PDB file of C-alpha atoms in Angstrom:
ATOM      1  CA  MET F 181      35.884 -25.726   7.841  1.00 43.00           C
ATOM      2  CA  ARG F 182      34.575 -28.359   5.457  1.00 40.00           C
ATOM      3  CA  PRO F 183      35.887 -31.903   6.097  1.00 39.00           C
ATOM      4  CA  ARG F 184      38.279 -33.201   3.452  1.00 43.00           C
ATOM      5  CA  ALA F 185      37.122 -36.257   1.559  1.00 40.00           C
ATOM      6  CA  PRO F 186      39.517 -39.211   1.540  1.00 38.00           C
ATOM      7  CA  ARG F 187      41.657 -39.466  -1.557  1.00 43.00           C
ATOM      8  CA  GLY F 188      40.156 -41.647  -4.237  1.00 41.00           C
ATOM      9  CA  VAL F 189      36.618 -41.050  -2.984  1.00 36.00           C
ATOM     10  CA  LEU F 190      36.066 -37.476  -4.174  1.00 33.00           C
ATOM     11  CA  PRO F 191      35.880 -38.092  -7.955  1.00 40.00           C
ATOM     12  CA  GLY F 192      33.270 -40.804  -7.628  1.00 42.00           C
ATOM     13  CA  ALA F 193      31.303 -38.953  -4.974  1.00 41.00           C
ATOM     14  CA  LEU F 194      31.415 -35.754  -6.983  1.00 36.00           C
ATOM     15  CA  GLY F 195      30.196 -37.541 -10.083  1.00 41.00           C
ATOM     16  CA  LEU F 196      27.304 -39.092  -8.176  1.00 38.00           C
ATOM     17  CA  ALA F 197      26.423 -35.734  -6.612  1.00 40.00           C
ATOM     18  CA  LEU F 198      26.438 -33.983  -9.964  1.00 36.00           C
ATOM     19  CA  CYS F 199      24.280 -36.704 -11.453  1.00 38.00           C
ATOM     20  CA  CYS F 200      21.728 -36.313  -8.658  1.00 38.00           C
ATOM     21  CA  LEU F 201      21.843 -32.530  -8.955  1.00 36.00           C
ATOM     22  CA  CYS F 202      21.172 -32.637 -12.681  1.00 39.00           C
ATOM     23  CA  GLY F 203      18.181 -34.855 -12.094  1.00 36.00           C
ATOM     24  CA  ALA F 204      16.859 -32.519  -9.417  1.00 36.00           C
ATOM     25  CA  LEU F 205      17.237 -29.446 -11.601  1.00 41.00           C
ATOM     26  CA  GLY F 206      15.218 -31.062 -14.366  1.00 43.00           C
ATOM     27  CA  PRO F 207      14.489 -28.544 -17.117  1.00 46.00           C
ATOM     28  CA  TRP F 208      17.193 -26.089 -15.920  1.00 44.00           C
ATOM     29  CA  ARG F 209      20.228 -28.381 -15.960  1.00 42.00           C
ATOM     30  CA  SER F 210      21.840 -26.551 -18.894  1.00 44.00           C
ATOM     31  CA  GLY F 211      23.442 -23.891 -16.661  1.00 43.00           C
ATOM     32  CA  ASP F 212      22.849 -21.110 -14.173  1.00 46.00           C
ATOM     33  CA  HIS F 213      19.543 -19.478 -15.023  1.00 60.00           C
ATOM     34  CA  GLY F 214      18.989 -17.621 -11.783  1.00 81.00           C
ATOM     35  CA  TRP F 215      16.724 -14.593 -11.895  1.00 91.00           C
ATOM     36  CA  LYS F 216      15.276 -12.175  -9.356  1.00 92.00           C
ATOM     37  CA  LYS F 217      12.167 -10.620 -10.835  1.00 95.00           C
ATOM     38  CA  LEU F 218       9.487 -11.053 -13.471  1.00 97.00           C
ATOM     39  CA  ILE F 219       8.717  -8.337 -15.982  1.00 97.00           C
ATOM     40  CA  MET F 220       5.164  -7.975 -17.270  1.00 98.00           C
ATOM     41  CA  VAL F 221       5.706  -6.334 -20.636  1.00 98.00           C
ATOM     42  CA  HIS F 222       2.950  -4.412 -22.433  1.00 98.00           C
ATOM     43  CA  HIS F 223       3.511  -2.960 -25.867  1.00 96.00           C
ATOM     44  CA  TRP F 224       1.652  -0.372 -27.933  1.00 97.00           C
ATOM     45  CA  PRO F 225       0.705  -1.917 -31.315  1.00 95.00           C
ATOM     46  CA  THR F 226       0.968   1.343 -33.253  1.00 94.00           C
ATOM     47  CA  THR F 227       4.602   1.677 -32.211  1.00 94.00           C
ATOM     48  CA  VAL F 228       5.284  -2.014 -32.861  1.00 92.00           C
ATOM     49  CA  CYS F 229       4.235  -1.507 -36.461  1.00 90.00           C
ATOM     50  CA  LYS F 230       6.357   1.616 -36.744  1.00 88.00           C
ATOM     51  CA  GLU F 231       9.421  -0.057 -35.238  1.00 85.00           C
ATOM     52  CA  ILE F 232       9.473  -2.867 -37.780  1.00 82.00           C
ATOM     53  CA  GLU F 233       8.315  -0.575 -40.605  1.00 76.00           C
ATOM     54  CA  ASN F 234       5.263  -2.724 -41.153  1.00 66.00           C
ATOM     55  CA  ALA F 235       1.906  -1.178 -42.026  1.00 68.00           C
ATOM     56  CA  CYS F 236       0.216  -4.024 -40.093  1.00 82.00           C
ATOM     57  CA  SER F 237      -3.329  -5.105 -40.747  1.00 80.00           C
ATOM     58  CA  ASP F 238      -5.784  -3.415 -38.390  1.00 84.00           C
ATOM     59  CA  PRO F 239      -3.610  -3.566 -35.229  1.00 90.00           C
ATOM     60  CA  PRO F 240      -5.366  -3.368 -31.837  1.00 94.00           C
ATOM     61  CA  ASP F 241      -6.002   0.110 -30.452  1.00 96.00           C
ATOM     62  CA  TYR F 242      -5.146  -0.984 -26.899  1.00 97.00           C
ATOM     63  CA  TRP F 243      -2.023  -2.126 -25.059  1.00 98.00           C
ATOM     64  CA  THR F 244      -1.363  -5.824 -25.553  1.00 98.00           C
ATOM     65  CA  ILE F 245       0.972  -8.357 -23.945  1.00 98.00           C
ATOM     66  CA  HIS F 246       4.508  -8.656 -25.238  1.00 97.00           C
ATOM     67  CA  GLY F 247       5.510 -11.203 -22.641  1.00 97.00           C
ATOM     68  CA  LEU F 248       6.201 -12.217 -19.057  1.00 98.00           C
ATOM     69  CA  TRP F 249       9.975 -12.248 -18.736  1.00 96.00           C
ATOM     70  CA  PRO F 250      12.285 -13.339 -15.953  1.00 96.00           C
ATOM     71  CA  ASP F 251      15.150 -10.876 -15.801  1.00 91.00           C
ATOM     72  CA  LYS F 252      18.625 -12.013 -16.844  1.00 78.00           C
ATOM     73  CA  SER F 253      17.548 -15.451 -17.959  1.00 78.00           C
ATOM     74  CA  GLU F 254      16.615 -16.883 -21.369  1.00 85.00           C
ATOM     75  CA  GLU F 255      16.096 -20.258 -23.063  1.00 89.00           C
ATOM     76  CA  CYS F 256      16.443 -22.341 -19.915  1.00 93.00           C
ATOM     77  CA  ASN F 257      15.377 -25.586 -21.567  1.00 92.00           C
ATOM     78  CA  ARG F 258      15.650 -25.849 -25.341  1.00 91.00           C
ATOM     79  CA  SER F 259      14.091 -29.323 -25.299  1.00 94.00           C
ATOM     80  CA  TRP F 260      10.811 -28.087 -23.757  1.00 96.00           C
ATOM     81  CA  HIS F 261       9.029 -27.215 -26.971  1.00 96.00           C
ATOM     82  CA  PHE F 262       5.869 -25.186 -27.337  1.00 97.00           C
ATOM     83  CA  ASN F 263       2.667 -27.186 -27.767  1.00 97.00           C
ATOM     84  CA  LEU F 264      -0.398 -25.236 -28.856  1.00 97.00           C
ATOM     85  CA  GLU F 265      -2.692 -28.014 -27.645  1.00 97.00           C
ATOM     86  CA  GLU F 266      -1.707 -27.302 -24.042  1.00 98.00           C
ATOM     87  CA  ILE F 267      -3.205 -23.794 -24.166  1.00 98.00           C
ATOM     88  CA  LYS F 268      -6.194 -24.415 -26.439  1.00 97.00           C
ATOM     89  CA  ASP F 269      -8.589 -23.398 -23.638  1.00 98.00           C
ATOM     90  CA  LEU F 270      -6.837 -20.009 -23.457  1.00 98.00           C
ATOM     91  CA  LEU F 271      -6.900 -19.242 -27.183  1.00 97.00           C
ATOM     92  CA  PRO F 272      -9.912 -16.885 -27.188  1.00 97.00           C
ATOM     93  CA  ASP F 273      -8.203 -14.577 -24.671  1.00 98.00           C
ATOM     94  CA  MET F 274      -4.753 -15.096 -26.173  1.00 97.00           C
ATOM     95  CA  LYS F 275      -5.902 -13.825 -29.552  1.00 95.00           C
ATOM     96  CA  ILE F 276      -7.361 -10.675 -27.956  1.00 96.00           C
ATOM     97  CA  TYR F 277      -4.785  -9.785 -25.297  1.00 98.00           C
ATOM     98  CA  TRP F 278      -1.606 -11.462 -26.569  1.00 97.00           C
ATOM     99  CA  PRO F 279      -1.814 -11.194 -30.369  1.00 95.00           C
ATOM    100  CA  ASP F 280       1.055 -11.156 -32.819  1.00 93.00           C
ATOM    101  CA  VAL F 281       0.256  -7.679 -34.083  1.00 90.00           C
ATOM    102  CA  THR F 282       2.616  -7.952 -37.049  1.00 85.00           C
ATOM    103  CA  HIS F 283       1.398 -11.336 -38.284  1.00 81.00           C
ATOM    104  CA  PRO F 284      -2.206 -11.615 -37.050  1.00 77.00           C
ATOM    105  CA  PRO F 285      -3.141 -14.938 -38.667  1.00 76.00           C
ATOM    106  CA  ASN F 286      -0.111 -16.709 -37.206  1.00 79.00           C
ATOM    107  CA  HIS F 287      -0.196 -15.912 -33.491  1.00 86.00           C
ATOM    108  CA  SER F 288       1.288 -19.259 -32.471  1.00 94.00           C
ATOM    109  CA  HIS F 289       4.758 -18.437 -33.819  1.00 93.00           C
ATOM    110  CA  PHE F 290       4.921 -15.471 -31.432  1.00 95.00           C
ATOM    111  CA  TRP F 291       3.668 -17.528 -28.503  1.00 97.00           C
ATOM    112  CA  LYS F 292       6.182 -20.277 -29.286  1.00 96.00           C
ATOM    113  CA  HIS F 293       8.983 -17.730 -29.156  1.00 95.00           C
ATOM    114  CA  GLU F 294       7.795 -16.307 -25.834  1.00 97.00           C
ATOM    115  CA  TRP F 295       7.473 -19.747 -24.234  1.00 97.00           C
ATOM    116  CA  GLU F 296      10.799 -21.110 -25.395  1.00 96.00           C
ATOM    117  CA  LYS F 297      12.776 -17.946 -24.623  1.00 95.00           C
ATOM    118  CA  HIS F 298      11.087 -16.794 -21.412  1.00 96.00           C
ATOM    119  CA  GLY F 299       8.473 -19.305 -20.273  1.00 97.00           C
ATOM    120  CA  THR F 300      10.964 -22.124 -19.809  1.00 96.00           C
ATOM    121  CA  CYS F 301      12.794 -19.920 -17.282  1.00 96.00           C
ATOM    122  CA  ALA F 302       9.677 -18.617 -15.541  1.00 96.00           C
ATOM    123  CA  ALA F 303       8.671 -22.271 -15.096  1.00 96.00           C
ATOM    124  CA  GLN F 304      11.086 -22.483 -12.167  1.00 94.00           C
ATOM    125  CA  LEU F 305       8.111 -21.181 -10.165  1.00 96.00           C
ATOM    126  CA  ASP F 306       5.433 -23.754  -9.361  1.00 97.00           C
ATOM    127  CA  VAL F 307       2.722 -21.283 -10.345  1.00 97.00           C
ATOM    128  CA  LEU F 308       4.237 -21.039 -13.850  1.00 98.00           C
ATOM    129  CA  ASN F 309       5.623 -24.540 -14.329  1.00 97.00           C
ATOM    130  CA  SER F 310       3.602 -25.550 -17.380  1.00 98.00           C
ATOM    131  CA  GLN F 311       2.647 -23.864 -20.608  1.00 98.00           C
ATOM    132  CA  LYS F 312      -0.952 -23.525 -19.527  1.00 98.00           C
ATOM    133  CA  LYS F 313       0.077 -22.034 -16.178  1.00 98.00           C
ATOM    134  CA  TYR F 314       2.570 -19.630 -17.766  1.00 98.00           C
ATOM    135  CA  PHE F 315       0.202 -18.230 -20.373  1.00 98.00           C
ATOM    136  CA  GLY F 316      -2.824 -18.417 -18.085  1.00 98.00           C
ATOM    137  CA  LYS F 317      -1.145 -16.533 -15.250  1.00 98.00           C
ATOM    138  CA  SER F 318       0.215 -13.950 -17.713  1.00 98.00           C
ATOM    139  CA  LEU F 319      -3.336 -13.309 -18.903  1.00 98.00           C
ATOM    140  CA  ASP F 320      -4.515 -13.028 -15.284  1.00 98.00           C
ATOM    141  CA  LEU F 321      -1.792 -10.491 -14.491  1.00 98.00           C
ATOM    142  CA  TYR F 322      -2.612  -8.468 -17.586  1.00 98.00           C
ATOM    143  CA  LYS F 323      -6.247  -8.252 -16.546  1.00 98.00           C
ATOM    144  CA  GLU F 324      -5.454  -7.497 -12.895  1.00 98.00           C
ATOM    145  CA  LEU F 325      -2.972  -4.751 -13.771  1.00 98.00           C
ATOM    146  CA  SER F 326      -5.446  -3.324 -16.279  1.00 98.00           C
ATOM    147  CA  LEU F 327      -2.933  -0.926 -17.800  1.00 98.00           C
ATOM    148  CA  ASN F 328      -5.310   0.302 -20.508  1.00 98.00           C
ATOM    149  CA  SER F 329      -7.993   1.453 -18.096  1.00 98.00           C
ATOM    150  CA  MET F 330      -5.429   2.880 -15.664  1.00 98.00           C
ATOM    151  CA  LEU F 331      -3.928   5.066 -18.373  1.00 98.00           C
ATOM    152  CA  GLN F 332      -7.396   6.197 -19.408  1.00 97.00           C
ATOM    153  CA  LYS F 333      -8.308   7.128 -15.807  1.00 97.00           C
ATOM    154  CA  LEU F 334      -5.053   9.045 -15.481  1.00 98.00           C
ATOM    155  CA  GLY F 335      -5.896  11.009 -18.615  1.00 97.00           C
ATOM    156  CA  ILE F 336      -2.967   9.540 -20.534  1.00 98.00           C
ATOM    157  CA  LYS F 337      -4.355   8.866 -23.979  1.00 97.00           C
ATOM    158  CA  PRO F 338      -2.846   8.646 -27.459  1.00 98.00           C
ATOM    159  CA  SER F 339      -2.428  12.182 -28.723  1.00 97.00           C
ATOM    160  CA  ILE F 340      -0.639  14.358 -31.261  1.00 95.00           C
ATOM    161  CA  ASN F 341       0.508  16.375 -28.239  1.00 96.00           C
ATOM    162  CA  TYR F 342       3.557  15.229 -26.314  1.00 98.00           C
ATOM    163  CA  TYR F 343       3.807  13.840 -22.777  1.00 98.00           C
ATOM    164  CA  GLN F 344       6.680  14.126 -20.339  1.00 98.00           C
ATOM    165  CA  ILE F 345       8.075  10.682 -19.511  1.00 98.00           C
ATOM    166  CA  SER F 346       8.471  11.671 -15.860  1.00 97.00           C
ATOM    167  CA  ASP F 347       4.759  12.566 -15.699  1.00 98.00           C
ATOM    168  CA  ILE F 348       3.764   9.164 -17.071  1.00 98.00           C
ATOM    169  CA  LYS F 349       6.029   7.282 -14.661  1.00 97.00           C
ATOM    170  CA  ASP F 350       4.859   9.352 -11.688  1.00 98.00           C
ATOM    171  CA  ALA F 351       1.205   8.859 -12.613  1.00 98.00           C
ATOM    172  CA  LEU F 352       1.609   5.084 -12.943  1.00 98.00           C
ATOM    173  CA  ALA F 353       3.589   4.944  -9.703  1.00 98.00           C
ATOM    174  CA  SER F 354       0.734   6.721  -7.919  1.00 97.00           C
ATOM    175  CA  VAL F 355      -1.620   3.936  -9.006  1.00 97.00           C
ATOM    176  CA  TYR F 356       0.551   0.839  -8.722  1.00 98.00           C
ATOM    177  CA  GLY F 357       2.777   1.958  -5.851  1.00 98.00           C
ATOM    178  CA  VAL F 358       5.938   0.969  -7.743  1.00 98.00           C
ATOM    179  CA  ILE F 359       8.112   2.552 -10.396  1.00 96.00           C
ATOM    180  CA  PRO F 360       7.545   1.126 -13.888  1.00 97.00           C
ATOM    181  CA  LYS F 361       9.916   1.141 -16.839  1.00 97.00           C
ATOM    182  CA  VAL F 362       8.856   2.940 -20.025  1.00 97.00           C
ATOM    183  CA  GLN F 363      10.584   2.207 -23.331  1.00 97.00           C
ATOM    184  CA  CYS F 364      10.639   4.306 -26.485  1.00 97.00           C
ATOM    185  CA  LEU F 365      11.847   4.448 -30.046  1.00 96.00           C
ATOM    186  CA  PRO F 366      14.427   7.222 -30.315  1.00 95.00           C
ATOM    187  CA  PRO F 367      13.494   9.982 -32.776  1.00 93.00           C
ATOM    188  CA  ARG F 368      14.311   9.253 -36.377  1.00 90.00           C
ATOM    189  CA  GLN F 369      15.324  11.734 -38.997  1.00 89.00           C
ATOM    190  CA  GLY F 370      12.699  14.441 -39.239  1.00 91.00           C
ATOM    191  CA  GLU F 371      11.095  13.573 -35.895  1.00 93.00           C
ATOM    192  CA  GLU F 372      11.208  15.835 -32.869  1.00 93.00           C
ATOM    193  CA  VAL F 373      10.819  13.378 -30.016  1.00 97.00           C
ATOM    194  CA  GLN F 374      10.964   9.744 -28.948  1.00 97.00           C
ATOM    195  CA  THR F 375       7.906   7.482 -29.381  1.00 97.00           C
ATOM    196  CA  ILE F 376       6.431   5.467 -26.506  1.00 98.00           C
ATOM    197  CA  GLY F 377       6.394   1.752 -27.309  1.00 97.00           C
ATOM    198  CA  GLN F 378       6.476  -0.382 -24.184  1.00 97.00           C
ATOM    199  CA  ILE F 379       5.541  -0.228 -20.497  1.00 98.00           C
ATOM    200  CA  GLU F 380       6.934  -2.766 -18.054  1.00 98.00           C
ATOM    201  CA  LEU F 381       5.634  -3.550 -14.573  1.00 98.00           C
ATOM    202  CA  CYS F 382       7.853  -5.754 -12.453  1.00 98.00           C
ATOM    203  CA  LEU F 383       7.000  -8.453  -9.920  1.00 98.00           C
ATOM    204  CA  THR F 384       8.724 -10.509  -7.265  1.00 97.00           C
ATOM    205  CA  LYS F 385       8.811 -14.291  -7.429  1.00 95.00           C
ATOM    206  CA  ASP F 386       5.699 -14.153  -5.226  1.00 96.00           C
ATOM    207  CA  LEU F 387       4.021 -12.167  -8.022  1.00 97.00           C
ATOM    208  CA  GLN F 388       3.864  -8.988  -5.951  1.00 98.00           C
ATOM    209  CA  LEU F 389       4.565  -5.659  -7.639  1.00 98.00           C
ATOM    210  CA  ARG F 390       8.035  -4.186  -7.103  1.00 98.00           C
ATOM    211  CA  ASN F 391      10.120  -1.410  -8.577  1.00 97.00           C
ATOM    212  CA  CYS F 392      11.641  -2.296 -11.927  1.00 95.00           C
ATOM    213  CA  THR F 393      14.973  -0.734 -10.932  1.00 86.00           C
ATOM    214  CA  GLU F 394      16.590  -0.815  -7.518  1.00 72.00           C
ATOM    215  CA  HIS F 395      18.323   2.235  -6.081  1.00 61.00           C
ATOM    216  CA  GLY F 396      21.877   2.346  -7.376  1.00 54.00           C
ATOM    217  CA  GLU F 397      21.238  -0.260 -10.071  1.00 56.00           C
ATOM    218  CA  PRO F 398      22.617   0.845 -13.457  1.00 53.00           C
ATOM    219  CA  ARG F 399      19.979   1.737 -15.996  1.00 52.00           C
ATOM    220  CA  SER F 400      19.682  -1.049 -18.542  1.00 51.00           C
ATOM    221  CA  ARG F 401      18.901   0.303 -21.965  1.00 48.00           C
ATOM    222  CA  ARG F 402      17.741  -2.927 -23.567  1.00 49.00           C
ATOM    223  CA  TRP F 403      16.548  -6.284 -22.326  1.00 45.00           C
ATOM    224  CA  GLY F 404      14.290  -9.086 -23.466  1.00 53.00           C
ATOM    225  CA  ASP F 405      12.893  -9.322 -26.974  1.00 63.00           C
ATOM    226  CA  ALA F 406      13.367  -7.253 -30.024  1.00 53.00           C
ATOM    227  CA  TRP F 407      10.343  -7.219 -32.271  1.00 47.00           C
ATOM    228  CA  PRO F 408      10.669  -9.105 -35.547  1.00 44.00           C
ATOM    229  CA  ALA F 409      13.369  -7.824 -37.863  1.00 38.00           C
ATOM    230  CA  ARG F 410      12.697  -4.433 -39.352  1.00 35.00           C
ATOM    231  CA  ALA F 411      12.161  -4.098 -43.064  1.00 31.00           C
ATOM    232  CA  THR F 412      15.460  -2.190 -43.160  1.00 30.00           C
ATOM    233  CA  ASP F 413      18.332  -1.737 -40.753  1.00 30.00           C
ATOM    234  CA  GLU F 414      17.789   2.000 -40.533  1.00 34.00           C
ATOM    235  CA  GLY F 415      17.213   3.524 -37.140  1.00 38.00           C
ATOM    236  CA  PRO F 416      17.809   2.260 -33.596  1.00 48.00           C
ATOM    237  CA  GLY F 417      15.471  -0.093 -31.792  1.00 83.00           C
ATOM    238  CA  LEU F 418      13.503   0.206 -28.567  1.00 90.00           C
ATOM    239  CA  GLU F 419      15.339   1.706 -25.567  1.00 94.00           C
ATOM    240  CA  VAL F 420      14.566   2.950 -22.078  1.00 95.00           C
ATOM    241  CA  CYS F 421      12.956   6.357 -22.610  1.00 97.00           C
ATOM    242  CA  GLU F 422      15.045   9.423 -21.989  1.00 96.00           C
ATOM    243  CA  ASP F 423      13.631  11.950 -19.544  1.00 96.00           C
ATOM    244  CA  GLY F 424      11.779  14.566 -21.541  1.00 97.00           C
ATOM    245  CA  PRO F 425       8.939  14.737 -24.065  1.00 98.00           C
ATOM    246  CA  ALA F 426       7.547  11.688 -25.845  1.00 98.00           C
ATOM    247  CA  PHE F 427       4.939  10.949 -28.496  1.00 98.00           C
ATOM    248  CA  TYR F 428       2.142   8.501 -27.621  1.00 98.00           C
ATOM    249  CA  PRO F 429       0.880   7.874 -31.152  1.00 96.00           C
ATOM    250  CA  PRO F 430      -2.817   7.481 -31.899  1.00 96.00           C
ATOM    251  CA  PRO F 431      -3.715   4.184 -33.603  1.00 90.00           C
ATOM    252  CA  LYS F 432      -4.129   5.888 -36.958  1.00 70.00           C
ATOM    253  CA  GLU F 433      -0.835   7.212 -38.243  1.00 54.00           C
ATOM    254  CA  THR F 434      -0.338  10.865 -37.411  1.00 42.00           C
ATOM    255  CA  ASN F 435       2.536  12.918 -38.732  1.00 47.00           C
ATOM    256  CA  HIS F 436       4.660  14.541 -36.052  1.00 48.00           C
TER     257      HIS F 436
END
């Protein structure tokens, strides 16, 4: 049983304690921003361009980084603004592996969004507690996971033929030892199947791979970022893929 503070002492003591706590929390004093896992999010540029109904200008023909997201936590410190100078040493790799595929000349706006929405929360970990660490470690993880080459080795390549989502998940699980999350655009009018757009691999706070969904955990249909606003409001956005066939679109537009 906790001892009862003498009357008249509690308000002052509580105020002092809260003051100390706020100072200790530093960047995260604006509320409870607890999270349990990190999500390494890869997206397929061809589908990005389709989702926002943007022709895009020569998008990459390989999976690129969408972000490194703590689950269930966003915008943990709105005063910790993005500073491009802090990651200038990373820019050559950032432009290749973490491009803004919809606005290629202006990558920094995308990076600013990712830092301020997700990076400020990930920074609770010492290994990610600066902009250079956050973006640098994200690049390291992207290279270590090597999703592009893994898909190639598994024989999963962009094609006008359809894949079964369960086959893709099982194949990736056989390589990584954990169950990934695959997200799709639902079929639009005149389309037969969903379109693969995003693959997520999840990590513990120790940056070890883990399943993206625990047994018994409800399936979350959407989380994280939407891509920039679509040219129109027609059609649903990205969702967790339904079991069944899916289109993995080749970089050049193919009717299906």
